[in-house]
Each structure stands twice: as structure tokens, then as C-alpha cells.
Amino acid sequence: MEQMFITPIRSLDSIGDIGADKKVVSGQNGGPSFQDIFKEAVENVNTTESDLTRQQYLLSTGQIDDAHTVPAAAAKAQLSVELLTALRNKALEAYTEIIRISI
């Protein structure tokens, strides 16, 4: 009979190390830069739009079993576009505020 061994739980040195290997930070304060966030939002819009197009194609050709995935994909695409426009609007507001500052 094969002997089984249970691996003991190891202690964490600090809570700040949790998830540090997963996220690459590039901003000045250790957070992601605005360019990275904006790029990710644009990629998210492209991904959700292509997924919606694929779901609509599958529905129109009769290759999809559950028709509720198409409205869900449409809502997801709409939300991603709304998020991108909100980011753009906030960036423009911040830019105009910076321009208004007199030196």
C-alpha cells in the first residue's frame, strides 16, 4: 500500500505579498497606468463585440441551443462600451481641469 503524505499549511510572511506575482504594476504609485487601463477597456470592447457577433451568427444559423446567450452577450457588449465612454469622459474632464490651472 502506498503511503500518503499531507502537505502542511505554510505561513504567510505578510498580507501584501498575496497576489503580487499575478499583477504587473507600472504606474508611479505602484498601480497600473492609465494607458494600461484604457488599453484593457478597448480590448474588452473588441472582445465583447466579436463575441456578440459570433453568438448572433450561431443563433441565425441554428447552431446554438440556448437563445438567452445572445441577449446576455449584447448586454455585456453594451456595458463594456459604456465603461469605455465613461473612462473617456473622465479623462477629458481631468484634462480640461489640468488645462484650467493657471501657473
Tab-separated table of N, CA and C in Angstrom:
chain	number	residue	atom	x	y	z
A	1	MET	N	0.831	-1.176	0.000
A	1	MET	CA	0.000	0.000	0.000
A	1	MET	C	0.882	1.247	0.000
A	2	GLU	N	0.490	2.223	-0.819
A	2	GLU	CA	1.273	3.440	-0.974
A	2	GLU	C	1.019	4.381	0.196
A	3	GLN	N	2.106	4.949	0.733
A	3	GLN	CA	1.972	5.853	1.862
A	3	GLN	C	1.617	7.253	1.367
A	4	MET	N	0.598	7.868	1.957
A	4	MET	CA	0.157	9.200	1.564
A	4	MET	C	0.703	10.219	2.558
A	5	PHE	N	1.038	11.399	2.056
A	5	PHE	CA	1.567	12.453	2.895
A	5	PHE	C	0.751	13.716	2.690
A	6	ILE	N	0.343	14.317	3.769
A	6	ILE	CA	-0.410	15.563	3.711
A	6	ILE	C	0.573	16.713	3.847
A	7	THR	N	0.532	17.633	2.882
A	7	THR	CA	1.419	18.778	2.903
A	7	THR	C	0.935	19.775	3.953
A	8	PRO	N	1.799	20.197	4.862
A	8	PRO	CA	1.359	21.142	5.888
A	8	PRO	C	1.121	22.533	5.296
A	9	ILE	N	0.263	23.288	5.944
A	9	ILE	CA	-0.019	24.658	5.518
A	9	ILE	C	1.155	25.528	5.929
A	10	ARG	N	1.655	26.299	4.971
A	10	ARG	CA	2.780	27.179	5.297
A	10	ARG	C	2.246	28.549	5.673
A	11	SER	N	2.962	29.233	6.533
A	11	SER	CA	2.509	30.542	6.992
A	11	SER	C	2.888	31.623	5.987
A	12	LEU	N	2.100	32.688	5.972
A	12	LEU	CA	2.377	33.828	5.099
A	12	LEU	C	3.232	34.831	5.861
A	13	ASP	N	4.204	35.410	5.159
A	13	ASP	CA	5.054	36.405	5.795
A	13	ASP	C	4.317	37.721	5.962
A	14	SER	N	3.595	38.136	4.924
A	14	SER	CA	2.809	39.359	5.034
A	14	SER	C	1.632	39.279	4.072
A	15	ILE	N	0.612	40.034	4.354
A	15	ILE	CA	-0.568	40.043	3.504
A	15	ILE	C	-0.279	40.765	2.203
A	16	GLY	N	0.652	41.699	2.195
A	16	GLY	CA	0.980	42.461	0.994
A	16	GLY	C	1.548	41.611	-0.128
A	17	ASP	N	2.054	40.411	0.190
A	17	ASP	CA	2.629	39.543	-0.834
A	17	ASP	C	1.579	38.751	-1.593
A	18	ILE	N	0.346	38.742	-1.119
A	18	ILE	CA	-0.701	37.962	-1.763
A	18	ILE	C	-1.037	38.593	-3.100
A	19	GLY	N	-0.966	37.828	-4.165
A	19	GLY	CA	-1.304	38.302	-5.492
A	19	GLY	C	-0.245	39.176	-6.137
A	20	ALA	N	0.901	39.335	-5.495
A	20	ALA	CA	1.940	40.205	-6.054
A	20	ALA	C	2.547	39.623	-7.321
A	21	ASP	N	2.554	38.312	-7.442
A	21	ASP	CA	3.130	37.700	-8.629
A	21	ASP	C	2.170	37.712	-9.813
A	22	LYS	N	0.905	37.996	-9.590
A	22	LYS	CA	-0.082	37.967	-10.665
A	22	LYS	C	-0.197	39.283	-11.417
A	23	LYS	N	0.012	40.397	-10.747
A	23	LYS	CA	-0.235	41.701	-11.351
A	23	LYS	C	1.083	42.432	-11.575
A	24	VAL	N	1.277	42.904	-12.781
A	24	VAL	CA	2.437	43.716	-13.100
A	24	VAL	C	2.026	45.173	-12.956
A	25	VAL	N	2.748	45.892	-12.124
A	25	VAL	CA	2.399	47.285	-11.889
A	25	VAL	C	3.354	48.182	-12.650
A	26	SER	N	2.808	49.261	-13.204
A	26	SER	CA	3.654	50.137	-13.994
A	26	SER	C	3.418	51.608	-13.706
A	27	GLY	N	2.487	51.928	-12.832
A	27	GLY	CA	2.212	53.320	-12.520
A	27	GLY	C	3.220	53.882	-11.540
A	28	GLN	N	3.114	55.171	-11.281
A	28	GLN	CA	4.070	55.837	-10.410
A	28	GLN	C	3.902	55.394	-8.961
A	29	ASN	N	2.689	55.157	-8.513
A	29	ASN	CA	2.436	54.750	-7.139
A	29	ASN	C	2.287	53.240	-6.998
A	30	GLY	N	2.723	52.492	-7.967
A	30	GLY	CA	2.631	51.048	-7.893
A	30	GLY	C	1.379	50.486	-8.509
A	31	GLY	N	0.474	51.314	-8.987
A	31	GLY	CA	-0.751	50.845	-9.623
A	31	GLY	C	-0.598	50.820	-11.126
A	32	PRO	N	-1.571	50.265	-11.818
A	32	PRO	CA	-1.491	50.251	-13.282
A	32	PRO	C	-1.632	51.664	-13.844
A	33	SER	N	-0.978	51.923	-14.936
A	33	SER	CA	-1.045	53.255	-15.532
A	33	SER	C	-2.375	53.430	-16.263
A	34	PHE	N	-2.720	54.693	-16.525
A	34	PHE	CA	-3.980	54.979	-17.214
A	34	PHE	C	-3.970	54.368	-18.607
A	35	GLN	N	-2.813	54.378	-19.246
A	35	GLN	CA	-2.709	53.807	-20.583
A	35	GLN	C	-3.053	52.325	-20.556
A	36	ASP	N	-2.580	51.606	-19.548
A	36	ASP	CA	-2.884	50.179	-19.440
A	36	ASP	C	-4.375	49.944	-19.200
A	37	ILE	N	-4.972	50.766	-18.355
A	37	ILE	CA	-6.401	50.620	-18.066
A	37	ILE	C	-7.230	50.915	-19.312
A	38	PHE	N	-6.866	51.986	-20.029
A	38	PHE	CA	-7.606	52.362	-21.230
A	38	PHE	C	-7.432	51.314	-22.321
A	39	LYS	N	-6.218	50.790	-22.455
A	39	LYS	CA	-5.959	49.749	-23.458
A	39	LYS	C	-6.770	48.489	-23.149
A	40	GLU	N	-6.852	48.143	-21.872
A	40	GLU	CA	-7.624	46.971	-21.470
A	40	GLU	C	-9.115	47.181	-21.747
A	41	ALA	N	-9.612	48.406	-21.536
A	41	ALA	CA	-11.021	48.695	-21.810
A	41	ALA	C	-11.315	48.591	-23.302
A	42	VAL	N	-10.413	49.073	-24.146
A	42	VAL	CA	-10.604	48.971	-25.602
A	42	VAL	C	-10.584	47.511	-26.035
A	43	GLU	N	-9.659	46.732	-25.486
A	43	GLU	CA	-9.599	45.305	-25.817
A	43	GLU	C	-10.862	44.589	-25.356
A	44	ASN	N	-11.392	45.004	-24.200
A	44	ASN	CA	-12.619	44.403	-23.690
A	44	ASN	C	-13.790	44.689	-24.624
A	45	VAL	N	-13.861	45.916	-25.154
A	45	VAL	CA	-14.921	46.258	-26.109
A	45	VAL	C	-14.789	45.404	-27.365
A	46	ASN	N	-13.576	45.281	-27.879
A	46	ASN	CA	-13.365	44.466	-29.081
A	46	ASN	C	-13.736	43.008	-28.841
A	47	THR	N	-13.365	42.477	-27.693
A	47	THR	CA	-13.662	41.078	-27.370
A	47	THR	C	-15.158	40.836	-27.243
A	48	THR	N	-15.833	41.721	-26.513
A	48	THR	CA	-17.271	41.516	-26.329
A	48	THR	C	-18.053	41.720	-27.618
A	49	GLU	N	-17.614	42.653	-28.457
A	49	GLU	CA	-18.283	42.855	-29.750
A	49	GLU	C	-18.104	41.635	-30.658
A	50	SER	N	-16.909	41.066	-30.681
A	50	SER	CA	-16.697	39.877	-31.517
A	50	SER	C	-17.460	38.681	-30.970
A	51	ASP	N	-17.569	38.588	-29.638
A	51	ASP	CA	-18.350	37.505	-29.039
A	51	ASP	C	-19.827	37.663	-29.382
A	52	LEU	N	-20.322	38.893	-29.356
A	52	LEU	CA	-21.719	39.138	-29.717
A	52	LEU	C	-21.965	38.778	-31.174
A	53	THR	N	-21.063	39.145	-32.047
A	53	THR	CA	-21.207	38.815	-33.466
A	53	THR	C	-21.217	37.306	-33.670
A	54	ARG	N	-20.354	36.609	-32.962
A	54	ARG	CA	-20.291	35.146	-33.070
A	54	ARG	C	-21.575	34.514	-32.551
A	55	GLN	N	-22.087	35.012	-31.420
A	55	GLN	CA	-23.332	34.475	-30.861
A	55	GLN	C	-24.508	34.726	-31.802
A	56	GLN	N	-24.549	35.907	-32.423
A	56	GLN	CA	-25.627	36.211	-33.371
A	56	GLN	C	-25.538	35.305	-34.599
A	57	TYR	N	-24.332	35.036	-35.051
A	57	TYR	CA	-24.155	34.140	-36.194
A	57	TYR	C	-24.635	32.736	-35.843
A	58	LEU	N	-24.243	32.259	-34.665
A	58	LEU	CA	-24.657	30.919	-34.249
A	58	LEU	C	-26.176	30.817	-34.103
A	59	LEU	N	-26.792	31.885	-33.607
A	59	LEU	CA	-28.246	31.882	-33.473
A	59	LEU	C	-28.924	31.893	-34.837
A	60	SER	N	-28.406	32.696	-35.760
A	60	SER	CA	-29.041	32.793	-37.076
A	60	SER	C	-28.873	31.525	-37.902
A	61	THR	N	-27.821	30.771	-37.652
A	61	THR	CA	-27.611	29.527	-38.392
A	61	THR	C	-28.190	28.317	-37.668
A	62	GLY	N	-28.762	28.543	-36.495
A	62	GLY	CA	-29.394	27.445	-35.763
A	62	GLY	C	-28.417	26.538	-35.052
A	63	GLN	N	-27.223	26.991	-34.806
A	63	GLN	CA	-26.207	26.155	-34.161
A	63	GLN	C	-26.149	26.356	-32.652
A	64	ILE	N	-27.032	27.173	-32.105
A	64	ILE	CA	-26.997	27.466	-30.675
A	64	ILE	C	-28.205	26.817	-30.011
A	65	ASP	N	-27.980	26.232	-28.846
A	65	ASP	CA	-29.057	25.538	-28.149
A	65	ASP	C	-29.886	26.474	-27.276
A	66	ASP	N	-29.231	27.388	-26.599
A	66	ASP	CA	-29.949	28.295	-25.701
A	66	ASP	C	-29.877	29.726	-26.233
A	67	ALA	N	-31.031	30.259	-26.530
A	67	ALA	CA	-31.105	31.581	-27.163
A	67	ALA	C	-30.858	32.719	-26.181
A	68	HIS	N	-30.829	32.437	-24.894
A	68	HIS	CA	-30.631	33.509	-23.920
A	68	HIS	C	-29.188	34.014	-23.879
A	69	THR	N	-28.271	33.312	-24.510
A	69	THR	CA	-26.877	33.774	-24.506
A	69	THR	C	-26.673	34.992	-25.401
A	70	VAL	N	-27.519	35.159	-26.409
A	70	VAL	CA	-27.379	36.312	-27.313
A	70	VAL	C	-27.725	37.613	-26.594
A	71	PRO	N	-28.875	37.722	-25.902
A	71	PRO	CA	-29.120	38.962	-25.156
A	71	PRO	C	-28.094	39.203	-24.040
A	72	ALA	N	-27.594	38.147	-23.435
A	72	ALA	CA	-26.567	38.311	-22.407
A	72	ALA	C	-25.285	38.863	-23.021
A	73	ALA	N	-24.904	38.363	-24.186
A	73	ALA	CA	-23.719	38.871	-24.865
A	73	ALA	C	-23.918	40.311	-25.318
A	74	ALA	N	-25.145	40.657	-25.729
A	74	ALA	CA	-25.444	42.032	-26.135
A	74	ALA	C	-25.353	42.980	-24.948
A	75	ALA	N	-25.857	42.565	-23.796
A	75	ALA	CA	-25.779	43.400	-22.596
A	75	ALA	C	-24.335	43.579	-22.155
A	76	LYS	N	-23.556	42.515	-22.250
A	76	LYS	CA	-22.142	42.596	-21.877
A	76	LYS	C	-21.396	43.550	-22.804
A	77	ALA	N	-21.683	43.492	-24.095
A	77	ALA	CA	-21.042	44.387	-25.059
A	77	ALA	C	-21.456	45.832	-24.801
A	78	GLN	N	-22.717	46.047	-24.499
A	78	GLN	CA	-23.200	47.397	-24.227
A	78	GLN	C	-22.537	47.966	-22.974
A	79	LEU	N	-22.405	47.154	-21.927
A	79	LEU	CA	-21.760	47.611	-20.709
A	79	LEU	C	-20.289	47.943	-20.924
A	80	SER	N	-19.616	47.157	-21.744
A	80	SER	CA	-18.201	47.442	-21.992
A	80	SER	C	-18.026	48.737	-22.781
A	81	VAL	N	-18.944	49.023	-23.712
A	81	VAL	CA	-18.879	50.293	-24.447
A	81	VAL	C	-19.183	51.460	-23.510
A	82	GLU	N	-20.164	51.287	-22.627
A	82	GLU	CA	-20.493	52.342	-21.668
A	82	GLU	C	-19.327	52.611	-20.718
A	83	LEU	N	-18.626	51.570	-20.309
A	83	LEU	CA	-17.458	51.741	-19.451
A	83	LEU	C	-16.359	52.497	-20.185
A	84	LEU	N	-16.134	52.160	-21.442
A	84	LEU	CA	-15.116	52.847	-22.222
A	84	LEU	C	-15.456	54.317	-22.405
A	85	THR	N	-16.720	54.633	-22.678
A	85	THR	CA	-17.089	56.035	-22.849
A	85	THR	C	-17.011	56.790	-21.522
A	86	ALA	N	-17.325	56.131	-20.419
A	86	ALA	CA	-17.191	56.777	-19.113
A	86	ALA	C	-15.726	57.070	-18.810
A	87	LEU	N	-14.842	56.139	-19.134
A	87	LEU	CA	-13.402	56.373	-18.953
A	87	LEU	C	-12.937	57.540	-19.813
A	88	ARG	N	-13.395	57.578	-21.049
A	88	ARG	CA	-13.012	58.675	-21.945
A	88	ARG	C	-13.499	60.009	-21.410
A	89	ASN	N	-14.746	60.045	-20.947
A	89	ASN	CA	-15.305	61.282	-20.423
A	89	ASN	C	-14.549	61.764	-19.186
A	90	LYS	N	-14.208	60.859	-18.294
A	90	LYS	CA	-13.453	61.233	-17.099
A	90	LYS	C	-12.064	61.721	-17.467
A	91	ALA	N	-11.449	61.101	-18.453
A	91	ALA	CA	-10.119	61.545	-18.891
A	91	ALA	C	-10.193	62.942	-19.495
A	92	LEU	N	-11.223	63.215	-20.283
A	92	LEU	CA	-11.390	64.553	-20.856
A	92	LEU	C	-11.686	65.592	-19.784
A	93	GLU	N	-12.485	65.228	-18.780
A	93	GLU	CA	-12.748	66.145	-17.677
A	93	GLU	C	-11.469	66.466	-16.915
A	94	ALA	N	-10.656	65.447	-16.666
A	94	ALA	CA	-9.392	65.659	-15.970
A	94	ALA	C	-8.456	66.530	-16.801
A	95	TYR	N	-8.428	66.308	-18.093
A	95	TYR	CA	-7.581	67.111	-18.979
A	95	TYR	C	-8.010	68.571	-18.975
A	96	THR	N	-9.309	68.828	-19.057
A	96	THR	CA	-9.770	70.220	-19.049
A	96	THR	C	-9.500	70.888	-17.713
A	97	GLU	N	-9.577	70.140	-16.624
A	97	GLU	CA	-9.245	70.704	-15.319
A	97	GLU	C	-7.762	71.050	-15.237
A	98	ILE	N	-6.917	70.220	-15.798
A	98	ILE	CA	-5.481	70.498	-15.797
A	98	ILE	C	-5.181	71.717	-16.651
A	99	ILE	N	-5.864	71.848	-17.776
A	99	ILE	CA	-5.651	72.985	-18.656
A	99	ILE	C	-6.076	74.295	-17.971
A	100	ARG	N	-7.127	74.250	-17.161
A	100	ARG	CA	-7.629	75.442	-16.475
A	100	ARG	C	-6.704	75.946	-15.354
A	101	ILE	N	-5.809	75.099	-14.879
A	101	ILE	CA	-4.908	75.502	-13.800
A	101	ILE	C	-3.964	76.583	-14.321
A	102	SER	N	-3.924	77.680	-13.610
A	102	SER	CA	-3.008	78.754	-14.026
A	102	SER	C	-1.721	78.665	-13.199
A	103	ILE	N	-0.644	78.900	-13.870
A	103	ILE	CA	0.663	78.788	-13.213
A	103	ILE	C	1.165	80.155	-12.832
